[in-house]
XYZ file of C-alpha atoms in Angstrom:
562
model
C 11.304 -18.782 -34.290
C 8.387 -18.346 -32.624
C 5.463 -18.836 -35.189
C 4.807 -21.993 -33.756
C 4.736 -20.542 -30.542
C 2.121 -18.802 -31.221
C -1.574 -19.714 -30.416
C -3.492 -16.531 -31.901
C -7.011 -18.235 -32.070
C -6.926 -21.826 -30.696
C -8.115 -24.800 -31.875
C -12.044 -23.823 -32.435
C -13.091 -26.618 -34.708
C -12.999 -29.088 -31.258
C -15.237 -27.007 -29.999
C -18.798 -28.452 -29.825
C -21.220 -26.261 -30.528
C -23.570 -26.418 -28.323
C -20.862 -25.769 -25.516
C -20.312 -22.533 -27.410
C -23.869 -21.682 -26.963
C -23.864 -22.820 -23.217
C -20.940 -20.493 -22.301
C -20.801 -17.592 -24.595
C -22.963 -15.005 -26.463
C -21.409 -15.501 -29.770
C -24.275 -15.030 -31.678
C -25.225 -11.800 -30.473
C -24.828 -7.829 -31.760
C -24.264 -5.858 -29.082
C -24.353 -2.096 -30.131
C -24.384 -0.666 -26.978
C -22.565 -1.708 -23.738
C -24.084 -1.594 -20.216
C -27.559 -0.391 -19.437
C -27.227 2.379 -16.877
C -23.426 2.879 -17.675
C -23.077 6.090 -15.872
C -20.781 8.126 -12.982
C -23.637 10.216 -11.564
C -27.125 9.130 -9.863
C -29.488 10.621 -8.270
C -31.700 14.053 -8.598
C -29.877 16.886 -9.893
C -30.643 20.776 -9.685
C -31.896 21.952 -13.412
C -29.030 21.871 -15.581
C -29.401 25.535 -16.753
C -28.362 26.169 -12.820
C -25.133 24.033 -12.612
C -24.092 25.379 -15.740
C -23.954 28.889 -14.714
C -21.448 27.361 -12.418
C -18.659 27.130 -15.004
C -19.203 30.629 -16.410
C -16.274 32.261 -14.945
C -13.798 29.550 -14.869
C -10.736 30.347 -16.729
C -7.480 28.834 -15.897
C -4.046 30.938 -16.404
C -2.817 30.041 -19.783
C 1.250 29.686 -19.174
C 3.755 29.773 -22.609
C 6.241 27.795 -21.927
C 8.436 28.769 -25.231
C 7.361 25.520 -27.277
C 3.974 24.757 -25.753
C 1.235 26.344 -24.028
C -1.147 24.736 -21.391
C -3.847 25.986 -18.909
C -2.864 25.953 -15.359
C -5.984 25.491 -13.394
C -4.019 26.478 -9.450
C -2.523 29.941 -9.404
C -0.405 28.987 -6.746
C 0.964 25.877 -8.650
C 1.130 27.673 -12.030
C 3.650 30.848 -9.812
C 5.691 28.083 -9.041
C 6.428 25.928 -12.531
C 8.669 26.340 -14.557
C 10.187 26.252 -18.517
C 13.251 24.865 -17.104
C 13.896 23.243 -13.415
C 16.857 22.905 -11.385
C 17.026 20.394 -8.495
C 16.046 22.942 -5.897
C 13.266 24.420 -8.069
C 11.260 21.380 -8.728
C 11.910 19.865 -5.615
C 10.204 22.715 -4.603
C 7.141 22.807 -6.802
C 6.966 18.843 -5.577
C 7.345 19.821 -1.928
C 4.459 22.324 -2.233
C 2.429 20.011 -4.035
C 2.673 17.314 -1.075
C 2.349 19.824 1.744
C -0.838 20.946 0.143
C -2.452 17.332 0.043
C -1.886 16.344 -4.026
C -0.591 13.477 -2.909
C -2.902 12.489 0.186
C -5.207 9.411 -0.751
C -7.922 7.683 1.642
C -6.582 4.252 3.720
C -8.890 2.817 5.531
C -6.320 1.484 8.434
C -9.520 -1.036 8.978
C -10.114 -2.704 6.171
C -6.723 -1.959 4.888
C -8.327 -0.975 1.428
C -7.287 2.377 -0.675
C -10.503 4.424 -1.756
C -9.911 4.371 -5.787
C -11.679 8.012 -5.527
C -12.293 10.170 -3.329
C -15.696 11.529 -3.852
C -18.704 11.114 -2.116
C -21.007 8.143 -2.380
C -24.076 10.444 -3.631
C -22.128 11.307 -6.679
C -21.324 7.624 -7.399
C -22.380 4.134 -5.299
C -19.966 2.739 -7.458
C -16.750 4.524 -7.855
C -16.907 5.438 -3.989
C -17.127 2.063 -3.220
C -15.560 -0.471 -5.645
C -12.186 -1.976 -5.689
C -10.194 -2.261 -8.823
C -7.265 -4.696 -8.839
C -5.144 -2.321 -11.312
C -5.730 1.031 -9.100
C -4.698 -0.640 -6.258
C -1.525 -1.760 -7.579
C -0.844 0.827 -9.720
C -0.616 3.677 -6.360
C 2.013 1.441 -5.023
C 4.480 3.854 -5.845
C 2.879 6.243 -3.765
C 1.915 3.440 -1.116
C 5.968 2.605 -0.364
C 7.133 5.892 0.731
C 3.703 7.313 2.348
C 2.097 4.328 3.655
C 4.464 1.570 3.590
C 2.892 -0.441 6.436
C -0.312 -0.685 4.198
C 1.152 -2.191 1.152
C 1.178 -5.670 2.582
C -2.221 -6.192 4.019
C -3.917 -4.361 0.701
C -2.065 -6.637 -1.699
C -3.461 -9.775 0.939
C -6.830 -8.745 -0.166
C -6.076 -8.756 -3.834
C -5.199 -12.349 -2.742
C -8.283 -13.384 -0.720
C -10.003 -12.042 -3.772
C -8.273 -14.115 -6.492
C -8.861 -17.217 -3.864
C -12.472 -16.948 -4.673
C -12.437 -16.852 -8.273
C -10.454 -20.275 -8.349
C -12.774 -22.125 -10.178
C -12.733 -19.187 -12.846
C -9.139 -19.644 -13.132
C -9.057 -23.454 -13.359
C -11.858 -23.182 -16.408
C -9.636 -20.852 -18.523
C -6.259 -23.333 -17.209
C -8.052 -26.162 -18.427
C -9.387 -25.127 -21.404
C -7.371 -22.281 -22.567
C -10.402 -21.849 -25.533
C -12.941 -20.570 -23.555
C -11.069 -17.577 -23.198
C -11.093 -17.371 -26.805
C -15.007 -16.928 -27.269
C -15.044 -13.439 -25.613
C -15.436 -10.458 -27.798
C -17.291 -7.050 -27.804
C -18.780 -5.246 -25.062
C -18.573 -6.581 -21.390
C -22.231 -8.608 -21.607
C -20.126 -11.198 -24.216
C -16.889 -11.209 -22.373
C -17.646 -13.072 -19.168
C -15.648 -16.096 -19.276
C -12.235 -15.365 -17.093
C -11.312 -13.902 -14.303
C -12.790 -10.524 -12.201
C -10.566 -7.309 -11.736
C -13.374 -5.318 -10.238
C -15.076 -6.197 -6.572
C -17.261 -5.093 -3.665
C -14.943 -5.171 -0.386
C -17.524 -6.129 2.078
C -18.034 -9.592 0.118
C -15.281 -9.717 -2.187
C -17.662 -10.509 -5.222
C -17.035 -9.395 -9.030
C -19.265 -6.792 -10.046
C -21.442 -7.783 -12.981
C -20.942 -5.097 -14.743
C -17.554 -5.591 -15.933
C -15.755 -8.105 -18.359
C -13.346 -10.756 -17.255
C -11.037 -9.852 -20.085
C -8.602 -7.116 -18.342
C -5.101 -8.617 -18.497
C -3.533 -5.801 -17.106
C -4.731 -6.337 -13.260
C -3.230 -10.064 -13.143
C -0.133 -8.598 -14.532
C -0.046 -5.882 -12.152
C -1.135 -7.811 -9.069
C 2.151 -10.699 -9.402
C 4.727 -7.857 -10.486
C 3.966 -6.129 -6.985
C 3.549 -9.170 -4.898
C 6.617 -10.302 -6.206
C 8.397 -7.234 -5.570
C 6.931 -7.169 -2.176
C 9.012 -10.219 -1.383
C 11.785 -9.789 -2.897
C 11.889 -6.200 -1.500
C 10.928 -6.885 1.842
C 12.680 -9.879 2.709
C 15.524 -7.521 1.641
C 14.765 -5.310 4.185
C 12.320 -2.767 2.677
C 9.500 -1.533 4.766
C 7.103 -1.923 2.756
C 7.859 -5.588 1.934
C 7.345 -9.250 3.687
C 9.549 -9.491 6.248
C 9.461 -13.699 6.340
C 8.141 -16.003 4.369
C 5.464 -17.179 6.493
C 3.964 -13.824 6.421
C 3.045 -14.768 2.992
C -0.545 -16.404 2.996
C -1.368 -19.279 1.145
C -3.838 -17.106 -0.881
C -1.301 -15.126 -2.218
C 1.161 -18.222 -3.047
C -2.038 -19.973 -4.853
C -3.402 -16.261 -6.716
C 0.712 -15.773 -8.505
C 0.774 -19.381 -9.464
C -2.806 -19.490 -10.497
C -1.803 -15.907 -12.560
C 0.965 -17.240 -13.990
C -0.169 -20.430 -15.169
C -3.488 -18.724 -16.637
C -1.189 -15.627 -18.330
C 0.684 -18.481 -19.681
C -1.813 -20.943 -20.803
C -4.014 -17.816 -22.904
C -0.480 -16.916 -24.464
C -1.207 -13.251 -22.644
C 0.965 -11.408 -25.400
C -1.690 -12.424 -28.605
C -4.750 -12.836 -26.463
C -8.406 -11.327 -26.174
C -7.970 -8.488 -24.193
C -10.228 -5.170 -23.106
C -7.268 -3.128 -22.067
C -7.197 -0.597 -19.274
C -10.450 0.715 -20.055
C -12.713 -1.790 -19.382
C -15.096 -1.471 -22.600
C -15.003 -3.465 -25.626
C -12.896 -7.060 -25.852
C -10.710 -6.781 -28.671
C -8.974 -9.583 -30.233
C -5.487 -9.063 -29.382
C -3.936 -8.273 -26.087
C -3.289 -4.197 -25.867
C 0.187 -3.467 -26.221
C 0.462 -1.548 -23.016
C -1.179 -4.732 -21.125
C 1.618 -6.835 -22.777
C 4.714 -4.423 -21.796
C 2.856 -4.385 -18.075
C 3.034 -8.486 -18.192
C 6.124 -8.915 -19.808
C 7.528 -6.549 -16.912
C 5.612 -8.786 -14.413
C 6.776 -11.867 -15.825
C 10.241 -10.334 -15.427
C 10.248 -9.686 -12.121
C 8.723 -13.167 -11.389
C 11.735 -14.918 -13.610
C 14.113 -13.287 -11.348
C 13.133 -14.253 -8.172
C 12.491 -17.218 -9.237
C 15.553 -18.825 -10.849
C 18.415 -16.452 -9.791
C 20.678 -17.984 -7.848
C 20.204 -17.107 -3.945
C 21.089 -18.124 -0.540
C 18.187 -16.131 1.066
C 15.858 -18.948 3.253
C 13.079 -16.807 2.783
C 13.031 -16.253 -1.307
C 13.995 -20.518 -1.035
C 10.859 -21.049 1.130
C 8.729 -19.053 -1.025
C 9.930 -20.667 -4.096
C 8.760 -24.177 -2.737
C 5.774 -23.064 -1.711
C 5.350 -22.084 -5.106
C 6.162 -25.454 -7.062
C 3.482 -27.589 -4.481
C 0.443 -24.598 -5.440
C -2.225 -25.987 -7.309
C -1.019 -24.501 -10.448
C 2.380 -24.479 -9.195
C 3.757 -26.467 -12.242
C 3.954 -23.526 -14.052
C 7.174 -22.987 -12.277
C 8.898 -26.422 -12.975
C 9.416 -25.519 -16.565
C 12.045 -22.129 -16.638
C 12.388 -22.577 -20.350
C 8.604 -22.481 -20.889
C 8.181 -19.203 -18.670
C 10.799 -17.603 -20.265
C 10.217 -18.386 -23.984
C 6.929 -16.738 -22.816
C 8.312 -13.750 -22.012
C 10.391 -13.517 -25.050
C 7.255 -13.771 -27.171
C 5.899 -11.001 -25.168
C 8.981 -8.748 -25.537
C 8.675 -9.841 -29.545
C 5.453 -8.279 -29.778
C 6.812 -4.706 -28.057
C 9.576 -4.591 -30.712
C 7.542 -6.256 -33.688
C 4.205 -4.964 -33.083
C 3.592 -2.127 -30.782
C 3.137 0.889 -33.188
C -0.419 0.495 -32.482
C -2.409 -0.359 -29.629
C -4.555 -2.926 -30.914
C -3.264 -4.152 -33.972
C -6.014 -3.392 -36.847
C -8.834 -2.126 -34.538
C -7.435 0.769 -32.590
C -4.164 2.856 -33.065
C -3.609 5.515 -30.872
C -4.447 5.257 -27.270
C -3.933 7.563 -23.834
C -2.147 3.816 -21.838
C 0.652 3.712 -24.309
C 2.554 6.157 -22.318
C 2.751 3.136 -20.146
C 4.704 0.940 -22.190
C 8.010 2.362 -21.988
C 8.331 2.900 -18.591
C 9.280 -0.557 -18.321
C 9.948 -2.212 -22.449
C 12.581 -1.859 -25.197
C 12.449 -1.047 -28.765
C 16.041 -1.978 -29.197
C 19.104 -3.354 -27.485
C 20.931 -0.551 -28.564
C 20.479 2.195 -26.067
C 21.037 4.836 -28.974
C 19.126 3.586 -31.146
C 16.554 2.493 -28.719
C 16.087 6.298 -27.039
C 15.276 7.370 -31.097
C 12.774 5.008 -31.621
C 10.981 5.273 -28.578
C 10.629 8.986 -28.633
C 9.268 8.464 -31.885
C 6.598 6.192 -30.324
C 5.888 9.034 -28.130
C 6.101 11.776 -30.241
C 2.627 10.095 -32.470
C 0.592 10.452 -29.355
C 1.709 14.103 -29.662
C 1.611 14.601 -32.948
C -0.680 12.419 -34.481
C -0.025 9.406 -37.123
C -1.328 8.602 -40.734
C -4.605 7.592 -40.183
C -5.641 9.518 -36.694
C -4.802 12.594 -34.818
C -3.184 13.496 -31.860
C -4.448 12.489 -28.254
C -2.210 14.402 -26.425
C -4.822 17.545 -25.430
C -4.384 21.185 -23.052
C -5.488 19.669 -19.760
C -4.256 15.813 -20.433
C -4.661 12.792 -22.654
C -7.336 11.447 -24.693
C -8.275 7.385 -23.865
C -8.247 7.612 -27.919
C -9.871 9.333 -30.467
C -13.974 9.925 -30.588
C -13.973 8.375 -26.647
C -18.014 8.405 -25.772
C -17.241 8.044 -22.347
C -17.302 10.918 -19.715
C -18.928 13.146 -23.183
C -19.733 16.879 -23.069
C -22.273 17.373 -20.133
C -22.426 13.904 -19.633
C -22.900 14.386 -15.863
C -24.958 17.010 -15.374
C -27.763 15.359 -15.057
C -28.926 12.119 -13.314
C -30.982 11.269 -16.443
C -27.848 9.968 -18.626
C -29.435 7.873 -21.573
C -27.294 4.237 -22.204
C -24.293 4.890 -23.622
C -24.372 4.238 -27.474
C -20.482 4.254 -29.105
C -22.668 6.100 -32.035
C -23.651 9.089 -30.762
C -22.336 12.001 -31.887
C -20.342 15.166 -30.332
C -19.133 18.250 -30.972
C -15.132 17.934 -32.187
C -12.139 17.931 -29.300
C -14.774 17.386 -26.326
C -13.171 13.802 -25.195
C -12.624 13.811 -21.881
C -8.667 14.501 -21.153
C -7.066 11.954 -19.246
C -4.379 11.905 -16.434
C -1.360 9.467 -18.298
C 0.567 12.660 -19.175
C 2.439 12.152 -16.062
C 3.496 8.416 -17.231
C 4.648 9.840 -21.012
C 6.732 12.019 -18.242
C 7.774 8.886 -16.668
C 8.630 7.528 -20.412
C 10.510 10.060 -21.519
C 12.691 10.085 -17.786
C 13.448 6.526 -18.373
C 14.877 7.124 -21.726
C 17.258 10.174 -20.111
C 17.813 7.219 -17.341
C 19.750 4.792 -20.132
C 21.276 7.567 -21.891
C 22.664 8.373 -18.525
C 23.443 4.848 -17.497
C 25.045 4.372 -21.164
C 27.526 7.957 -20.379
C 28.187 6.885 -16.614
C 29.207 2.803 -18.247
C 31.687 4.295 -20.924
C 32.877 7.182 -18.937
C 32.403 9.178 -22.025
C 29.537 10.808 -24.251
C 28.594 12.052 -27.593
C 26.894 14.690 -29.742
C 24.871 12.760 -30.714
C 24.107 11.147 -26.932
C 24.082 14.869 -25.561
C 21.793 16.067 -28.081
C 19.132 12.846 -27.624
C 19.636 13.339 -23.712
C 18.716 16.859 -23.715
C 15.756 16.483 -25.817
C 14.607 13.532 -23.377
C 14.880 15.849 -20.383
C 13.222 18.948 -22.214
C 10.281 16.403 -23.025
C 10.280 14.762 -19.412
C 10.063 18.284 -18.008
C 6.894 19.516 -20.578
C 5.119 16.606 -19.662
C 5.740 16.643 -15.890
C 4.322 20.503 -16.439
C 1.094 19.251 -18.220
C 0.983 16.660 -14.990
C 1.176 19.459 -12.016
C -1.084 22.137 -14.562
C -4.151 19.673 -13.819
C -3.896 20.423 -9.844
C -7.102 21.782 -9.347
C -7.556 25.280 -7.801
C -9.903 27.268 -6.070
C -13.390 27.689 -6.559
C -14.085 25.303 -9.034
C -16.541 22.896 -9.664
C -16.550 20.067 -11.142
C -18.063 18.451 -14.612
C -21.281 17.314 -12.333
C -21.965 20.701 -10.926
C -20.349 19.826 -7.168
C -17.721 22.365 -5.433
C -14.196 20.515 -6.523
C -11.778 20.186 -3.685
C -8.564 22.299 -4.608
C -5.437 20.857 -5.042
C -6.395 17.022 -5.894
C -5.809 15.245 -9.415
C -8.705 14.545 -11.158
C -9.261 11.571 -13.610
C -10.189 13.641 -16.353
C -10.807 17.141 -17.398
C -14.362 16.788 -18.770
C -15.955 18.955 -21.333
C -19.161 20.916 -20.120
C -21.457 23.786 -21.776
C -21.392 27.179 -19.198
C -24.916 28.794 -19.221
C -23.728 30.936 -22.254
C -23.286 28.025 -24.567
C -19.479 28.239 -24.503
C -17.781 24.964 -24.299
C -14.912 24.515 -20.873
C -13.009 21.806 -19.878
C -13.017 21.503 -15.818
C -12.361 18.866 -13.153
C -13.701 15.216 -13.763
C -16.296 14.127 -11.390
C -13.721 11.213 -10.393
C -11.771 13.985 -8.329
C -9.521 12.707 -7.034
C -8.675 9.708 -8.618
C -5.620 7.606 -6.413
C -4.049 5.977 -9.412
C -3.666 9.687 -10.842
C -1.942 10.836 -7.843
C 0.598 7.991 -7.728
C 1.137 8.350 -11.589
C 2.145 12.041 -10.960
C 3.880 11.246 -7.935
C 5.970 8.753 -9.182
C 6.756 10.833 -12.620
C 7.893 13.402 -10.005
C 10.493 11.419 -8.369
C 12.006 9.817 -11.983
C 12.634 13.291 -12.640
C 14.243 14.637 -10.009
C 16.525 11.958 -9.833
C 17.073 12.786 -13.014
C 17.444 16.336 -12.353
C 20.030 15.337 -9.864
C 21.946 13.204 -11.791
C 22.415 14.907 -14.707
C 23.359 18.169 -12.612
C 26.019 15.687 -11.240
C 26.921 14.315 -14.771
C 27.942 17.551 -16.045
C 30.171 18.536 -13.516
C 31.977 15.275 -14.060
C 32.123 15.667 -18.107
C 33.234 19.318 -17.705
């Protein structure tokens, strides 16, 4: 059914080969990715002094009967729990957001979201950059704390994407450009930017124009701005002529280009910006399937609302707007998308990389199976590798977080103590279980909460349950509530510092925990120097509110059953 769908490497022997050499480095090895790829500049004190430091940081170590994890705020860790009630998490959460885990940096001016916190000496770059995917991704958070922000940030997304229109007509037009990226970001130039200076709205250099994940991101939440707001949301539109013609070209120009690579069995460098591999991520394909979902609907479902009828012809007269005069076409795209979840999504890159730290992503919003039964046991199965490991690699799910993926170079043991750091070389070798340990425990939190969500929906529709439902409904909760634990244990606490030798500021979310040496040799994991990060606080923020409601409900449900 859909072989012939399928475009997995285009039609390369029409491609002349001197354009190949004009417009890609196909030729060349690249061992090593950017010169200068680093998170700290500047002078440093002696290392042997910022070291010394860490030497009496110990987080509490909590049991929490099947687990154990370090808790690194002693206020947090007197307040979590093995089991929570309503009342009791609400009030960790509560705490949490009086004490400012949840607070991130809108400038009312610009109407941009700092991606982190930290000051510009530590890093030019990560103090000052915009990503496309953070900024979308702390929407969550954006809605209920900032809702009047959400439209004018998401209008400079747009004004961005209007300048790189001559990026996205190349790939329209000839789909097999795309196709000639590969490796490290120096060879993966032709496409579109995800990563930008503010003041100018130019793509920095640095980074390849293979990251599928932001163009998914960016029309999932403009969509859902519309749809949202002209529904009366405050966050949202409120008319359609408060949508600009930037953002009516960017989501046709998105879709048409998502559609035209075939987005689901594309080149693709996945969330983490390094090497192109050559097939789309799986967690970048459940984020655009979900997109292209959203899109569908408001699109094509019947509706009497003038403003979603406005929008819509705005959208067929866009420059790419044809796109949206074939409904079959869109949606046969999405079904090949959703094919690949169910088909082949065991690994995240298929034959180059298994495990990975964004696959907690993917079932937040995709299906294994129709069946909701049989659906809840094969995704916790999916979840319970990056736990437990698979044939072939270990685990990635770590004490203070998750790994990006097994023997990750990036943010390495020390690797920002000094302001010397040599290039970074993928062979380079490090002492065992010092990756850095990522935030994304919160989203397997969120996973696991939307698989107690169906079984709960599933109960609720048949006005009845199971063993068999009670038993895989428990187990999704007891999982939901360990992972929302390993979330709020990465809170920072007092007197801390972080993996570059500055003072951390307590209770913020760091990016990673990052492994450094203490002046007596012994190896500690403490706060990232990308403290806070924003997208971490929405991710825990948002895992918090799945499970409460879930909390909630399922409080709710058993007093019915009983």
């Amino acid at each position: 059914m859909y072989v012939n769908s399928i475009r997995l490497f285009g039609n390369k022997t029409n491609v002349n080969q001197n354009f190949i050499k004009n417009n890609a480095s196909v030729n060349v090895t690249v061992t090593n990715s950017l010169q200068r790829d680093t998170v700290s500049f500047g002078a440093k004190p002696p290392m042997e002094e910022l070291q010394k430091h860490f030497d009496n940081y110990k987080p509490v170590i909590l049991d929490f009967g099947g687990y154990k994890i370090p808790v690194h705020n002693n206020k947090i860790a007197d307040r979590m729990k093995e089991e929570y009630s309503p009342d009791s998490f609400d009030a960790l959460f509560e705490f949490a957001d009086k004490k400012g885990v949840f607070d991130v940096n809108v400038d009312e001016k610009t109407n941009y979201v700092q991606t982190s916190l930290i000051n510009q000496k530590e890093n030019p770059l990560m103090s000052k950059l915009v990503w496309v995917t953070d900024s979308c991704n702390i929407m969550p958070l954006l809605k209920d704390k900032h809702p009047e922000i959400c439209v004018p940030l998401m209008e400079n997304m747009s004004a961005y994407y209007a300048k790189q229109q001559r990026s996205f007509d190349r790939i329209i037009n000839n789909p097999d450009l795309f196709e000639l990226n590969h490796d490290w970001p120096n060879t993966a130039k032709n496409g579109v930017g995800h990563v930008f200076n503010p003041k100018n709205g130019v793509s920095h250099k640095w980074f390849a124009r293979t990251r599928l994940d932001s163009m998914g991101l960016y029309l999932g939440v403009v969509t859902d701005l519309m749809n949202d707001g002209f529904n009366g949301a405050k966050y949202g539109y409120k008319k359609a002529d408060d949508v600009s013609s930037n953002t009516i070209e960017a989501m046709a120009n998105a879709a048409r280009y998502l559609q035209k690579i075939n987005y689901a069995y594309a080149k693709d460098t996945g969330p983490w910006e390094e090497k192109t591999f050559n097939a789309t991520t799986t967690s970048d394909v459940a984020i655009i399937n979900e997109s292209f979902r959203k899109l569908l609907d408001f699109m094509y479902t019947p509706t009497d609302n003038k403003e979603v009828l406005k929008i819509r012809k705005r959208l067929l007269n866009a420059k790419n707007g044809e796109v949206f005069k074939d409904e079959a076409a869109l949606r046969q795209q999405l079904e090949i998308g959703e094919y690949r979840i169910k088909t082949n999504s065991k690994h995240e890159v298929p034959n180059e990389r298994k495990l990975d730290g964004a696959m907690g992503f993917i079932f937040k919003t995709e299906k294994l199976d129709d069946d909701v039964v049989k659906n809840a046991k094969k995704v916790m199965q999916r979840l319970q590798y990056l736990e437990k490991g698979m044939k072939g690699t270990k685990e990635i799910v770590r004490d203070n977080g998750v790994l990006r993926y097994i023997n990750d170079k990036y943010l390495y043991l020390n690797s920002d103590l000094t302001g010397q750091k040599p290039e970074y070389n993928p062979k380079t070798k490090f002492p065992p279980k010092t990756e850095a340990q990522w935030f994304m425990v919160s989203d397997i939190a969120s996973s696991y909460g939307k698989i107690a969500k169906s079984l709960m929906d599933k109960i609720e529709k048949d006005g009845e349950s199971s063993k068999e439902i009670d038993k895989l409904l428990k187990y999704a909760l007891k999982k939901e509530t360990e992972y929302i634990n390993r979330g709020y244990a990465r809170i920072t606490g007092k007197h801390s510092y972080k993996a570059n030798g500055v003072k951390a500021p307590v209770y913020q979310i760091p990016e990673a925990y990052q492994a450094v040496r203490d002046s007596k040799g012994n190896i500690k994991f403490v706060p990232g120097t990308h403290t806070p990060l924003a997208w971490a606080q929405a991710s825990l923020y948002d895992a918090s509110k799945v499970f409460l409601d879930n909390l909630e409900r399922y409080e709710k449900l058993q007093n019915t059953l009983e």
